[in-house]
Amino acid sequence: MAMEQGREGREGREGRDGRRGPRDRQAPDADMEFDEKVIHINRCAKVVKGGRRFSFSAIVVAGDRKGRVGVGLGKANEVPEAIKKAGKKARKNLMSVSLAGKTIPHQILGKYGSSQVLMKPAPEGTGVIASSSVRAILEAAGVQNINAKSLRRDNPHNVVRATLDGLKQLRTIERIAEGRGKSPAEIMQ
C-alpha cells in the first residue's frame, strides 16, 4: 500500500526525486510549424597522426511561410548532427519580414561583407527567380513572386546574410506612415 501511494504522488513526473528532464520543457508542436531546408554543407579536414579527421558545417534556413524566417550555422563531426544544430539555431534566430501580399513591398539591396543581393517585387505568376541560397530563404519567408540577383561574391555564408539584411530593411507603406505620424494616403500623394 505504501508502494502504491508513492507511485501516485509522482505521477506524470520523470526521473528520480520527481524532477523533470530537459525534454519535458519543450512544447511538442513547437518545431512542427517551421519548414527547414539545408542551404549548404561544408566538409573540413584536419590532418592528424592517423590520417584525416573530418568535421562538417551546415547552413539551414527555417521559416513558417507567413513572414517569419531564420538562418542558423551548425558544426559537428557528423552531417546529421550539424544539420540538427543549425536547425535549432535557425528557429532561435527568427525575424519578421514585411510582405506585400505574395511579394515584397519595394526594391531593396542587401549587403553583407562583399556580397550583395538585389531583390525586386514581381507581378503575380512570376515565381521565385533567384539563386539556390536566396531562393531557400525567400520561400521559407513566404515570398512567392520575386526577382533576385546575387551580385559580386557568391560565398553562401555572405549571400545568406546579405539576403537577411535586405529582408530586414523592407518596410510597408503602413509602417512608414506610422513612423511619420501620417496616414498611408498622405504618404502616397
CSV table of C-alpha atoms in Angstrom, one decimal:
chain,number,residue,atom,x,y,z
A,1,MET,CA,0.0,0.0,0.0
A,2,ALA,CA,2.8,2.4,0.8
A,3,MET,CA,4.4,1.5,-2.5
A,4,GLU,CA,1.2,2.4,-4.4
A,5,GLN,CA,0.9,5.7,-2.6
A,6,GLY,CA,4.5,6.6,-3.6
A,7,ARG,CA,3.7,6.0,-7.3
A,8,GLU,CA,0.5,8.1,-7.2
A,9,GLY,CA,2.4,11.1,-5.7
A,10,ARG,CA,4.9,11.1,-8.5
A,11,GLU,CA,2.5,10.5,-11.4
A,12,GLY,CA,3.4,12.4,-14.5
A,13,ARG,CA,7.0,13.1,-13.5
A,14,GLU,CA,10.1,11.7,-14.9
A,15,GLY,CA,13.4,10.7,-13.3
A,16,ARG,CA,14.5,10.3,-9.6
A,17,ASP,CA,13.5,12.8,-7.0
A,18,GLY,CA,10.4,13.8,-9.1
A,19,ARG,CA,12.4,16.3,-11.2
A,20,ARG,CA,11.6,16.6,-14.9
A,21,GLY,CA,14.1,16.2,-17.6
A,22,PRO,CA,15.1,18.8,-20.1
A,23,ARG,CA,13.0,17.3,-22.8
A,24,ASP,CA,9.7,17.9,-20.9
A,25,ARG,CA,10.2,21.7,-21.1
A,26,GLN,CA,9.6,22.0,-24.9
A,27,ALA,CA,6.1,22.1,-26.3
A,28,PRO,CA,5.5,19.1,-28.6
A,29,ASP,CA,4.3,21.2,-31.6
A,30,ALA,CA,6.9,24.0,-31.2
A,31,ASP,CA,9.1,22.7,-34.0
A,32,MET,CA,6.4,21.4,-36.3
A,33,GLU,CA,5.2,24.8,-37.7
A,34,PHE,CA,8.6,25.6,-39.3
A,35,ASP,CA,9.9,24.3,-42.6
A,36,GLU,CA,13.6,23.6,-42.6
A,37,LYS,CA,15.9,23.5,-45.7
A,38,VAL,CA,19.6,22.8,-45.9
A,39,ILE,CA,21.4,25.6,-47.9
A,40,HIS,CA,25.0,24.4,-47.8
A,41,ILE,CA,27.1,21.7,-46.2
A,42,ASN,CA,30.9,22.2,-45.9
A,43,ARG,CA,33.4,19.5,-45.1
A,44,CYS,CA,36.6,20.5,-43.3
A,45,ALA,CA,39.6,18.1,-42.9
A,46,LYS,CA,42.2,18.2,-40.1
A,47,VAL,CA,45.3,16.2,-40.7
A,48,VAL,CA,46.3,14.2,-37.7
A,49,LYS,CA,48.8,11.4,-37.0
A,50,GLY,CA,46.5,8.6,-38.1
A,51,GLY,CA,45.2,10.4,-41.2
A,52,ARG,CA,42.5,13.0,-41.7
A,53,ARG,CA,39.7,13.9,-39.3
A,54,PHE,CA,36.7,15.4,-41.0
A,55,SER,CA,34.2,17.8,-39.5
A,56,PHE,CA,31.1,19.3,-41.1
A,57,SER,CA,29.3,22.7,-41.0
A,58,ALA,CA,25.8,23.2,-42.3
A,59,ILE,CA,23.7,26.3,-43.0
A,60,VAL,CA,19.9,25.7,-42.5
A,61,VAL,CA,17.0,28.1,-43.1
A,62,ALA,CA,13.8,27.8,-41.1
A,63,GLY,CA,10.5,29.6,-41.8
A,64,ASP,CA,6.8,29.4,-41.4
A,65,ARG,CA,6.0,30.7,-44.9
A,66,LYS,CA,4.0,33.5,-43.3
A,67,GLY,CA,6.7,36.2,-42.9
A,68,ARG,CA,9.0,34.7,-40.3
A,69,VAL,CA,12.4,33.3,-41.2
A,70,GLY,CA,15.7,32.5,-39.6
A,71,VAL,CA,19.1,31.1,-40.5
A,72,GLY,CA,21.5,29.0,-38.4
A,73,LEU,CA,25.0,27.6,-38.8
A,74,GLY,CA,25.8,24.3,-37.1
A,75,LYS,CA,29.1,22.5,-36.8
A,76,ALA,CA,29.7,18.9,-35.8
A,77,ASN,CA,31.7,15.7,-36.6
A,78,GLU,CA,28.7,14.2,-38.4
A,79,VAL,CA,26.5,15.7,-41.0
A,80,PRO,CA,23.1,14.9,-39.4
A,81,GLU,CA,24.3,16.4,-36.1
A,82,ALA,CA,25.5,19.6,-37.9
A,83,ILE,CA,22.1,19.9,-39.6
A,84,LYS,CA,20.2,19.4,-36.3
A,85,LYS,CA,22.3,22.1,-34.6
A,86,ALA,CA,21.9,24.5,-37.5
A,87,GLY,CA,18.1,24.0,-37.5
A,88,LYS,CA,17.9,24.7,-33.8
A,89,LYS,CA,19.8,27.9,-34.2
A,90,ALA,CA,17.7,28.9,-37.2
A,91,ARG,CA,14.5,28.5,-35.1
A,92,LYS,CA,16.1,30.6,-32.3
A,93,ASN,CA,17.1,33.4,-34.6
A,94,LEU,CA,13.7,34.1,-36.3
A,95,MET,CA,12.9,37.5,-37.7
A,96,SER,CA,9.8,39.0,-39.2
A,97,VAL,CA,9.6,40.1,-42.8
A,98,SER,CA,7.3,42.8,-44.2
A,99,LEU,CA,5.4,41.3,-47.2
A,100,ALA,CA,3.0,43.0,-49.7
A,101,GLY,CA,0.7,40.1,-50.5
A,102,LYS,CA,2.9,37.3,-52.0
A,103,THR,CA,5.8,39.6,-52.9
A,104,ILE,CA,8.0,42.3,-51.2
A,105,PRO,CA,6.8,45.9,-50.9
A,106,HIS,CA,9.7,47.6,-52.7
A,107,GLN,CA,13.1,47.0,-54.4
A,108,ILE,CA,16.0,46.5,-51.9
A,109,LEU,CA,19.7,45.8,-52.0
A,110,GLY,CA,21.0,43.7,-49.1
A,111,LYS,CA,24.7,43.8,-48.3
A,112,TYR,CA,27.0,41.8,-46.1
A,113,GLY,CA,30.8,41.8,-46.5
A,114,SER,CA,31.5,41.9,-50.2
A,115,SER,CA,28.3,40.1,-51.2
A,116,GLN,CA,25.2,41.9,-52.4
A,117,VAL,CA,21.7,40.7,-53.2
A,118,LEU,CA,19.3,42.8,-55.2
A,119,MET,CA,15.6,41.9,-54.7
A,120,LYS,CA,12.7,43.4,-56.8
A,121,PRO,CA,9.0,42.8,-56.4
A,122,ALA,CA,7.4,40.9,-59.2
A,123,PRO,CA,3.8,40.5,-60.5
A,124,GLU,CA,1.6,37.5,-59.7
A,125,GLY,CA,2.6,34.3,-61.5
A,126,THR,CA,6.3,35.2,-61.8
A,127,GLY,CA,7.5,32.8,-59.1
A,128,VAL,CA,10.8,33.0,-57.2
A,129,ILE,CA,13.6,33.8,-59.6
A,130,ALA,CA,16.8,33.6,-57.5
A,131,SER,CA,19.9,31.6,-56.8
A,132,SER,CA,19.5,28.4,-54.6
A,133,SER,CA,20.7,30.1,-51.4
A,134,VAL,CA,18.5,33.2,-51.8
A,135,ARG,CA,15.5,31.1,-53.1
A,136,ALA,CA,15.5,28.9,-49.9
A,137,ILE,CA,15.3,31.9,-47.7
A,138,LEU,CA,12.6,33.7,-49.7
A,139,GLU,CA,10.5,30.6,-49.9
A,140,ALA,CA,10.8,30.0,-46.2
A,141,ALA,CA,9.7,33.6,-45.6
A,142,GLY,CA,6.6,33.1,-47.7
A,143,VAL,CA,7.6,35.2,-50.8
A,144,GLN,CA,6.1,33.6,-53.9
A,145,ASN,CA,6.8,36.3,-56.6
A,146,ILE,CA,10.2,38.0,-56.7
A,147,ASN,CA,13.2,38.7,-58.9
A,148,ALA,CA,16.5,38.4,-57.1
A,149,LYS,CA,20.1,38.6,-58.2
A,150,SER,CA,23.3,37.8,-56.3
A,151,LEU,CA,25.9,40.4,-57.1
A,152,ARG,CA,29.7,40.4,-56.6
A,153,ARG,CA,30.7,37.4,-54.3
A,154,ASP,CA,28.9,34.1,-54.2
A,155,ASN,CA,30.1,32.7,-50.8
A,156,PRO,CA,27.0,31.1,-49.4
A,157,HIS,CA,27.5,32.4,-45.9
A,158,ASN,CA,27.7,36.0,-47.0
A,159,VAL,CA,24.9,35.7,-49.6
A,160,VAL,CA,22.6,34.3,-46.9
A,161,ARG,CA,23.5,37.2,-44.6
A,162,ALA,CA,23.1,39.8,-47.4
A,163,THR,CA,19.6,38.3,-48.1
A,164,LEU,CA,18.6,38.6,-44.5
A,165,ASP,CA,19.9,42.2,-44.4
A,166,GLY,CA,17.7,43.1,-47.4
A,167,LEU,CA,14.7,41.5,-45.8
A,168,LYS,CA,15.3,43.4,-42.6
A,169,GLN,CA,15.3,46.7,-44.5
A,170,LEU,CA,11.8,46.1,-46.0
A,171,ARG,CA,9.0,48.3,-44.8
A,172,THR,CA,5.4,48.5,-45.8
A,173,ILE,CA,3.6,51.8,-46.6
A,174,GLU,CA,1.7,51.4,-43.3
A,175,ARG,CA,4.9,51.2,-41.2
A,176,ILE,CA,6.4,54.2,-43.0
A,177,ALA,CA,3.2,56.3,-42.4
A,178,GLU,CA,3.1,55.2,-38.8
A,179,GLY,CA,6.7,56.3,-38.2
A,180,ARG,CA,5.9,59.7,-39.7
A,181,GLY,CA,2.6,60.1,-37.9
A,182,LYS,CA,0.6,60.3,-41.1
A,183,SER,CA,-1.9,58.2,-42.9
A,184,PRO,CA,-0.9,55.9,-45.8
A,185,ALA,CA,-3.0,58.1,-48.2
A,186,GLU,CA,-0.9,61.2,-47.2
A,187,ILE,CA,2.3,59.3,-47.9
A,188,MET,CA,1.2,58.2,-51.4
A,189,GLN,CA,0.5,61.8,-52.5
